[in-house]
Short mmCIF file of C-alpha atoms in Angstrom, two decimals:
data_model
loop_
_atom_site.label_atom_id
_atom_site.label_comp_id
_atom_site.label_asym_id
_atom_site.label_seq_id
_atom_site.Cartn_x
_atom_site.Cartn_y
_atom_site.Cartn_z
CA UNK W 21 60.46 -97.60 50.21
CA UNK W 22 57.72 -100.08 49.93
CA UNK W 23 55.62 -100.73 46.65
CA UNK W 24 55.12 -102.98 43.33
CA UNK W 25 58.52 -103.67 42.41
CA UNK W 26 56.82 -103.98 38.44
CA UNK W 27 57.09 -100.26 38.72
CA UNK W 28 60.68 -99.30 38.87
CA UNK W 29 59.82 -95.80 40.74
CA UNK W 30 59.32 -97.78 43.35
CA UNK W 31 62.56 -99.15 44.60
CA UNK W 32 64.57 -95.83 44.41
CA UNK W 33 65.06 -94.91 47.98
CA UNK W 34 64.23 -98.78 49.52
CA UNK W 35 67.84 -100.44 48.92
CA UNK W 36 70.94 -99.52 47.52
CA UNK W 37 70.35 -100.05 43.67
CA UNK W 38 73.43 -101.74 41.74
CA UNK W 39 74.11 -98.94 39.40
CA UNK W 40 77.15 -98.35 37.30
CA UNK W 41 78.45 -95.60 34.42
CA UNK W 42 79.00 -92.67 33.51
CA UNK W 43 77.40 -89.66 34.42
CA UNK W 44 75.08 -89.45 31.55
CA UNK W 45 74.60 -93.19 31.86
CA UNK W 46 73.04 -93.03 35.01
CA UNK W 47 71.24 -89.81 34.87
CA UNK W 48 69.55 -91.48 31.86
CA UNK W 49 68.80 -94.81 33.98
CA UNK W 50 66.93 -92.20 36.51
CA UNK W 51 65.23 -90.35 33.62
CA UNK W 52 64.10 -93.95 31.88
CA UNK W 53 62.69 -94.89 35.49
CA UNK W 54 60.94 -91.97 36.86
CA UNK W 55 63.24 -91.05 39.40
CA UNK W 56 63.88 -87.60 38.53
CA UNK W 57 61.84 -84.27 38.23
CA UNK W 58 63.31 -84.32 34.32
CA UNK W 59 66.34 -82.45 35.46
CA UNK W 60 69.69 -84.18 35.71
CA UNK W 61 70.26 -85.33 39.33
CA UNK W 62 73.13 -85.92 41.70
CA UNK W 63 73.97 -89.67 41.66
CA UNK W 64 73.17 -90.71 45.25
CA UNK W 65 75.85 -92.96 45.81
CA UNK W 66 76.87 -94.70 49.51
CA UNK W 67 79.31 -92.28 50.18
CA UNK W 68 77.60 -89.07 48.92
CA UNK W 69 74.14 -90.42 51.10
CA UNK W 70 76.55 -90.67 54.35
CA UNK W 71 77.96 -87.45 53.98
CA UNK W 72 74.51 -85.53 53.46
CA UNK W 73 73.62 -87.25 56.60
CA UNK W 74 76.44 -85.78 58.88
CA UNK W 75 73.76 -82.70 58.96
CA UNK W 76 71.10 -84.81 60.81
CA UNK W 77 71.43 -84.55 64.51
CA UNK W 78 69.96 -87.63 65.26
CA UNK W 79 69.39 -91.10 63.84
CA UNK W 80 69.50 -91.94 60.31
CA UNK W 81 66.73 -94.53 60.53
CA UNK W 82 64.49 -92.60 61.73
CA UNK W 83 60.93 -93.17 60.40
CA UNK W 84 59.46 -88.99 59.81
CA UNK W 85 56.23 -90.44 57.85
CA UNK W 86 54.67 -92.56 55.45
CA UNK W 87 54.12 -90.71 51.91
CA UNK W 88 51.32 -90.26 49.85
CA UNK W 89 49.69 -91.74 47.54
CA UNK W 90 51.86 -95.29 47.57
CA UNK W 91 52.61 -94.51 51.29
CA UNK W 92 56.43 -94.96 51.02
CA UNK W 93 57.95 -95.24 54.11
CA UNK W 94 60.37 -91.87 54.79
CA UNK W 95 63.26 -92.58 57.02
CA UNK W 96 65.72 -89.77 57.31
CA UNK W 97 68.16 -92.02 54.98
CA UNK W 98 65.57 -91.93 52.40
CA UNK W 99 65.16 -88.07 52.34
CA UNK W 100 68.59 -88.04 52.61
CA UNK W 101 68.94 -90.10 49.44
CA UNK W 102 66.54 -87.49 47.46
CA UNK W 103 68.35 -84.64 48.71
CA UNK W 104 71.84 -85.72 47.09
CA UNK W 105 69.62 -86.24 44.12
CA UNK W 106 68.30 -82.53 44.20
CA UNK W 107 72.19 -80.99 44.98
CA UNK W 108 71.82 -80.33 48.86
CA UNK W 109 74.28 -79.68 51.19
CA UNK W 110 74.17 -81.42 54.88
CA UNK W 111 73.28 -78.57 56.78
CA UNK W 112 70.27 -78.15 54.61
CA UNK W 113 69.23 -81.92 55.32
CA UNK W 114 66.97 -80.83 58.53
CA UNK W 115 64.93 -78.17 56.41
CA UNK W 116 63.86 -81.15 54.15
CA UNK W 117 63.07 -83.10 56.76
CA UNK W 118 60.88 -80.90 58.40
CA UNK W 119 59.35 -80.11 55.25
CA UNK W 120 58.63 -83.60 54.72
CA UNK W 121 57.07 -83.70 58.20
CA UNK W 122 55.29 -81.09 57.77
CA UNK W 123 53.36 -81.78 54.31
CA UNK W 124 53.04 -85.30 55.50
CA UNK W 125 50.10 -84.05 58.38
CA UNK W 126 46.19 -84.94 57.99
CA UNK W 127 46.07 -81.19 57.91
CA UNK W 128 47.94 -80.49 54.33
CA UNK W 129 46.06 -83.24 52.54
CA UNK W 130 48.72 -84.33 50.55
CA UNK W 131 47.19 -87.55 49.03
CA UNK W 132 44.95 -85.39 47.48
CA UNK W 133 47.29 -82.91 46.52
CA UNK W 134 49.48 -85.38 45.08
CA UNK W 135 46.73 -86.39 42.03
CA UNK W 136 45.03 -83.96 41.81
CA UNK W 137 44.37 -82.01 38.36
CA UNK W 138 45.28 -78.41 40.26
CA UNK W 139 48.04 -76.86 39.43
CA UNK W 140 48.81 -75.62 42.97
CA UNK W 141 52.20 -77.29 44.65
CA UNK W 142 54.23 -77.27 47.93
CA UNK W 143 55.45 -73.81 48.76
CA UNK W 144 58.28 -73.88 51.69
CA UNK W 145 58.52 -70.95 53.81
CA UNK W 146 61.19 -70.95 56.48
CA UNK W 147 61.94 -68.14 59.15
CA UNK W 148 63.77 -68.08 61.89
CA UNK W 149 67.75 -68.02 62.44
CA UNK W 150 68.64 -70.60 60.04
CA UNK W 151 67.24 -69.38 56.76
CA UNK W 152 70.09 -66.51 57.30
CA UNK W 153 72.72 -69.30 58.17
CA UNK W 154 71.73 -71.42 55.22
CA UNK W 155 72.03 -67.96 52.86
CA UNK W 156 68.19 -68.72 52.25
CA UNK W 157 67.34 -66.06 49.73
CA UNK W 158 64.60 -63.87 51.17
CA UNK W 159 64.95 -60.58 49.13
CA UNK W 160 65.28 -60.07 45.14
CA UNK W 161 64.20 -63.10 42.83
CA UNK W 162 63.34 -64.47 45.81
CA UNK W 163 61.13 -66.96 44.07
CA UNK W 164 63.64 -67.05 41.51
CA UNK W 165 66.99 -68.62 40.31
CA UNK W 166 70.32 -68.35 41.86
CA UNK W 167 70.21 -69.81 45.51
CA UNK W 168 71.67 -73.02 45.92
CA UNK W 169 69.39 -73.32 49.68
CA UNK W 170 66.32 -72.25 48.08
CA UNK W 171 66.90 -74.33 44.98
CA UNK W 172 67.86 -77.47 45.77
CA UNK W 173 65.92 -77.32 49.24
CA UNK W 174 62.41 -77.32 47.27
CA UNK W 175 63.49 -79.71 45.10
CA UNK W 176 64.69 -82.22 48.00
CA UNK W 177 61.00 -82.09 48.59
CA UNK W 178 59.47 -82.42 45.26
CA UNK W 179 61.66 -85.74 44.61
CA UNK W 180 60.61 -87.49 47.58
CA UNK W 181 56.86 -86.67 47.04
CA UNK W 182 57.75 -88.31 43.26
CA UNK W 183 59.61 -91.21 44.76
CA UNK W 184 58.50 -91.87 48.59
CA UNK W 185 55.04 -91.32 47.33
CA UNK W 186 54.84 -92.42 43.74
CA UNK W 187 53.63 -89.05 42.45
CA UNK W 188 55.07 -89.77 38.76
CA UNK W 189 54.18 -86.78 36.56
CA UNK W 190 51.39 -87.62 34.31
CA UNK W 191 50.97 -90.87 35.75
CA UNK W 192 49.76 -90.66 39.19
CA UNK W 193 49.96 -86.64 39.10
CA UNK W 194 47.11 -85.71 37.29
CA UNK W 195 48.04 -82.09 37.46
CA UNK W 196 46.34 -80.39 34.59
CA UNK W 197 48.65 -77.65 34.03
CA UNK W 198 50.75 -77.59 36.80
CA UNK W 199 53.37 -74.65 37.17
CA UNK W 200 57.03 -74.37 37.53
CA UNK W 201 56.94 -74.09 41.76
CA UNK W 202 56.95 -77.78 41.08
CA UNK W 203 60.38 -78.44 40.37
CA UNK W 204 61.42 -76.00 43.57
CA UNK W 205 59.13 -73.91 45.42
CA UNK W 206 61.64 -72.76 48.50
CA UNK W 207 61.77 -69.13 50.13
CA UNK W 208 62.36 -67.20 53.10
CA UNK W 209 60.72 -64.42 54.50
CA UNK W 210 62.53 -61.45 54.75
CA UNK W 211 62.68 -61.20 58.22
CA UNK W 212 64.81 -57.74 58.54
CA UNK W 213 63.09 -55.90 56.39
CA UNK W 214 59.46 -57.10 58.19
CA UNK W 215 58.10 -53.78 60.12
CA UNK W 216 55.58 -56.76 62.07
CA UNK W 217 56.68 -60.10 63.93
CA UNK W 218 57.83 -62.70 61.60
CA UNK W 219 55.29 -65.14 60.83
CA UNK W 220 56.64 -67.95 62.94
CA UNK W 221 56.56 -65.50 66.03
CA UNK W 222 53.00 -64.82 64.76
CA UNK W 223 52.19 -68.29 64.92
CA UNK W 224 53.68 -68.81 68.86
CA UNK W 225 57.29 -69.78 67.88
CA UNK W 226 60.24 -68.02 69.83
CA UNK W 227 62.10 -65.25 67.48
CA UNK W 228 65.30 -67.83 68.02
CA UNK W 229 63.36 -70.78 66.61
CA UNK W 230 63.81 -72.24 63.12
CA UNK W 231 60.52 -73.34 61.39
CA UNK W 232 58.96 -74.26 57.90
CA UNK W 233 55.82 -73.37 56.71
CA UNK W 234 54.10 -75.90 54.00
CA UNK W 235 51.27 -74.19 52.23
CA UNK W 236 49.48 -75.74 48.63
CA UNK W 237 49.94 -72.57 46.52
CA UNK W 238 49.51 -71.85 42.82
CA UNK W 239 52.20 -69.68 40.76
CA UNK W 240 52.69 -66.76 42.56
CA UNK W 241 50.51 -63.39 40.89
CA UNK W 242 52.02 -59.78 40.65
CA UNK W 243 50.61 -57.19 42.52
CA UNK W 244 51.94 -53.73 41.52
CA UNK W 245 51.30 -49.74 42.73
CA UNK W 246 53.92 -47.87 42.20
CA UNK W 247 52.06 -44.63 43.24
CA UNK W 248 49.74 -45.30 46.86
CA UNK W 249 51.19 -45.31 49.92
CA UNK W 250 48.32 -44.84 52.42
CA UNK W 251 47.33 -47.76 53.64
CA UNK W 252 43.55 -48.16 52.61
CA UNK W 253 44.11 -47.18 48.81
CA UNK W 254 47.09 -49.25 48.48
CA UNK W 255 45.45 -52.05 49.64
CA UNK W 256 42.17 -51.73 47.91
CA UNK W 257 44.27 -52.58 45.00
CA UNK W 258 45.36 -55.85 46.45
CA UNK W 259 42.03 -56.73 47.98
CA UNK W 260 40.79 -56.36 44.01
CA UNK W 261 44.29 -58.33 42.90
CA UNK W 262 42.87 -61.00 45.48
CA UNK W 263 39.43 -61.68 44.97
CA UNK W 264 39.48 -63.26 41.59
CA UNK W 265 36.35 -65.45 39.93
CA UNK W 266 38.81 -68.01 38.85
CA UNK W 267 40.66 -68.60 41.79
CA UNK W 268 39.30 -71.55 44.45
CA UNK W 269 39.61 -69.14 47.71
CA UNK W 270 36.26 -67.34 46.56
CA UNK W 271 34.37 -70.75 46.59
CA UNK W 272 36.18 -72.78 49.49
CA UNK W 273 38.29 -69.91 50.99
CA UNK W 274 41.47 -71.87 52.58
CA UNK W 275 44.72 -69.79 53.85
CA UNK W 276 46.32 -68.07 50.78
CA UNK W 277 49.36 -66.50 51.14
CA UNK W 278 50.54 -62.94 50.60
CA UNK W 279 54.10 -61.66 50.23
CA UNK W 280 53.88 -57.92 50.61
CA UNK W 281 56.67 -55.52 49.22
CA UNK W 282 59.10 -54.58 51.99
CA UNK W 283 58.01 -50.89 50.72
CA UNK W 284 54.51 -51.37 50.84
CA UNK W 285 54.83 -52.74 54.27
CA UNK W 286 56.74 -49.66 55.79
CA UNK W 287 54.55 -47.40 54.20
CA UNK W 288 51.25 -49.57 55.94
CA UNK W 289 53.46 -49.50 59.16
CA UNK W 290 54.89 -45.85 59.22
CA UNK W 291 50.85 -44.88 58.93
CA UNK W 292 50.16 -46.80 62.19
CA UNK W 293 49.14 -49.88 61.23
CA UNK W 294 49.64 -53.50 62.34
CA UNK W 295 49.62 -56.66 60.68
CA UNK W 296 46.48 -57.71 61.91
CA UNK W 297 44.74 -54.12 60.73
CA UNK W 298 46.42 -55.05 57.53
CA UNK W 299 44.28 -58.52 57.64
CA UNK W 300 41.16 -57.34 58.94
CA UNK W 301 40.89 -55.03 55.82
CA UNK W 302 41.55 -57.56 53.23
CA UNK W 303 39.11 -59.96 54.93
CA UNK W 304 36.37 -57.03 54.38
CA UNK W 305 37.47 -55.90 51.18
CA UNK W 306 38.66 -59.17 49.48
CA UNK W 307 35.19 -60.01 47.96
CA UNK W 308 32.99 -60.81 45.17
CA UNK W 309 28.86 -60.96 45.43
CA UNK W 310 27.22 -64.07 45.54
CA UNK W 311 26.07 -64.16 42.17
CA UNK W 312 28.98 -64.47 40.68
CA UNK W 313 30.13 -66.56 42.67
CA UNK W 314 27.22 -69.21 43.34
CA UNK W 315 27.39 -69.51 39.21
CA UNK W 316 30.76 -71.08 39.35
CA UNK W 317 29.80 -74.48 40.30
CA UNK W 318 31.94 -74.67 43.38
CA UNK W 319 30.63 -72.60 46.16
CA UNK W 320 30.02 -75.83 48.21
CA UNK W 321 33.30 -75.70 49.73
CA UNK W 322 34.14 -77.28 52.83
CA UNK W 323 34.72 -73.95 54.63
CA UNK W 324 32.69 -71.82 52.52
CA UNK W 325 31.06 -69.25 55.50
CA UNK W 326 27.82 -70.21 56.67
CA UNK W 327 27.06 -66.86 57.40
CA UNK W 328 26.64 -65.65 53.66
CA UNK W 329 23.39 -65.27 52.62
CA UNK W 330 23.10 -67.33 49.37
CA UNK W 331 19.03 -65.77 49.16
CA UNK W 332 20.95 -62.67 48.62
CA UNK W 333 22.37 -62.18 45.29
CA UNK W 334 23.91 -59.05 46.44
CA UNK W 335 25.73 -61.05 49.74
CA UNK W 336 29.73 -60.49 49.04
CA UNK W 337 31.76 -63.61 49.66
CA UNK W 338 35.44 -63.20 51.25
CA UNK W 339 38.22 -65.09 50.15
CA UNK W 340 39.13 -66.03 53.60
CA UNK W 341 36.82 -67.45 56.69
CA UNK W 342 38.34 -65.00 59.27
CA UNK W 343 41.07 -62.20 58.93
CA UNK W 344 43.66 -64.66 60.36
CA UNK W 345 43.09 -67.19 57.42
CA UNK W 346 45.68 -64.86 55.46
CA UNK W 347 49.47 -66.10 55.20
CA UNK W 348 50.83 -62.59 55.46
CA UNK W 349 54.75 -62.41 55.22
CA UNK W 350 57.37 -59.59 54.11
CA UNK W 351 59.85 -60.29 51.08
CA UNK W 352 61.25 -59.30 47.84
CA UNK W 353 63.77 -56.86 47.18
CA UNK W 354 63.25 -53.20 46.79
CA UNK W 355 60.36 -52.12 44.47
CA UNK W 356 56.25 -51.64 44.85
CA UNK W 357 55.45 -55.57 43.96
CA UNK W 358 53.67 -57.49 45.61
CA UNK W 359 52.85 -61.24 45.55
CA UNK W 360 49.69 -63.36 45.74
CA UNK W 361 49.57 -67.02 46.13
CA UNK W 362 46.02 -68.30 46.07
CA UNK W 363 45.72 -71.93 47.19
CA UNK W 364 43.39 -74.75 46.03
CA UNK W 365 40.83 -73.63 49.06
CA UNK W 366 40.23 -75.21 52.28
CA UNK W 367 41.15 -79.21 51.76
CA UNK W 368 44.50 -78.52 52.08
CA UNK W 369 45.68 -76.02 54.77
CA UNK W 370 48.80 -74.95 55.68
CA UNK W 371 51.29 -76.52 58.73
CA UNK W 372 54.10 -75.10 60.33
CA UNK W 373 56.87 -77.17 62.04
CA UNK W 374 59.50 -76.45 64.29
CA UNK W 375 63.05 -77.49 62.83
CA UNK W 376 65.59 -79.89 64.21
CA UNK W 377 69.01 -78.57 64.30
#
């Protein structure tokens, strides 16, 4: 990695560092340097950095991008070192990659994202065939603790945003708040248990094709009926749930993400519904009027719609330019929850990348 070598963060990943002790000894060298995500880490040592990269299919020197904000040059060695850091396994090597890919287009924004003082943070959503062969947890606690893949996949990612792109908490990470989907933000969708087309099918990819999805989210927000099962009532609840004063998709929209209950979504299906009904109702409903929303000081987005009339204090403003601005995906484990990730707004949007394997 390139940089100020005054700055120790800056030479983890660029050469082999001379680094001897004991466990504790060098998980504290890390800590003291700003290596780490404050967790204890995998020493990435020669032989540990070789085997992780038996799960690459092509060459190790390969240059995926240059990271954000100290533009840190990624080769597929460098992820690779990160990865051992987080506690991946070889096979999961080409997710991160991707990932890294992925976040690393004009699209996502990420030098932005990476100082920023909003809390919102790299989710990973992967579908296709190898989130089953990687035992990628897309059902219960599916944001949660308890999958290696998910686990140590999102926080592959988070360490080489830290160290390939000098995003030291507190430091260059301005990050008011923050939330916890920045040590690992990793899941699946639950692809099964989907009534619809997976969203990577949605988006043109074969149903045999692996992909990621990078979207900026915030902590994800509980959605719960545990009574409605026709479609329009049940989802009047979310649309309400949705469109929130304090969230940034009222006042520069952007391509939130919903992950609805696999119950909900049978229910919406069984009644004859499609997933693009299912959008096209939460683009009308998900609303506040204009003013409320023209008082918050931010309603100058860069995708805010130029059809709402701002004359008209009565003119409802949508969370989302067009229906197909919605992330909709299936997960979770049985139960009536569903989840809502609102997303800074439109300067970051999401990408989707096809994975190597």
């Amino acid at each position: 990695m390139a940089g100020n070598v005054e700055n120790p963060a800056f030479e983890v990943g660029r050469r082999v560092l001379p680094v001897t002790g004991t466990l504790d000894e060098v998980n504290a060298y890390f800590y003291e340097r700003g290596w780490t995500d404050g967790l204890p880490i995998v020493p990435p040592t020669r032989k540990r950095v070789e085997a992780l990269l038996t799960g690459w299919p092509g060459d190790s020197d390969e240059e995926i991008a240059e990271v954000p904000p100290l533009m840190g040059v990624a080769t597929v060695r460098a992820v690779a070192v990160n990865a051992v850091m987080a506690g991946c396994l070889p096979e999961y090597l080409p997710v991160v990659v991707a990932a890294l890919s992925a976040i690393t287009k004009p699209r996502y924004g990420l030098s932005h994202r990476q100082t920023t003082t909003h809390p919102a943070t790299a989710l990973i959503i992967v579908n296709g065939p190898v989130a089953k062969r990687l035992r990628l947890n897309s059902g219960s606690g599916l944001f949660g603790p308890g999958w290696r893949a998910n686990a140590t996949i999102g926080r592959a990612l988070r360490l080489c945003l830290i160290n390939l792109g000098g995003a030291v908490p507190g430091e260059v990470d301005r990050a008011q708040h923050a939330h916890p989907g920045k040590y690992t933000y990793c899941i699946a969708e639950n692809e099964d248990a989907n009534p619809w087309e997976p969203y990577h099918v949605e988006r043109g990819f074969a149903p045999e094709e692996s992909t990621v999805t990078l979207v900026c989210g915030e902590a994800p927000h509980c959605i719960t009926d545990n009574y409605n099962t026709e479609p329009r009532t049940l989802l009047f609840g979310y649309a309400d749930s949705m469109a929130t004063l304090g969230g940034n998709n009222l006042s520069s929209q952007g391509e939130p993400v919903l992950v609805m209950a696999t119950e909900h979504a049978a229910y919406i299906a069984q009644a004859g519904w499609s997933k693009a009904d299912v959008k096209r109702y939460l683009f009308e409903k998900a609303r506040k009027p204009w003013k409320h929303v023209g008082a918050r000081g931010k309603s100058k987005g860069p995708a805010f719609p130029v059809w709402v009339d701002r004359t008209d204090p009565e003119a409802f403003v949508p969370i989302l330019t067009h229906a197909d601005a919605l992330i909709l995906i299936v997960g979770g484990g049985e139960g009536q929850k569903s989840m809502w990730i609102p997303t800074p707004g439109a300067q970051t949007l999401s990408v989707i990348e096809k994975i190597r394997e």
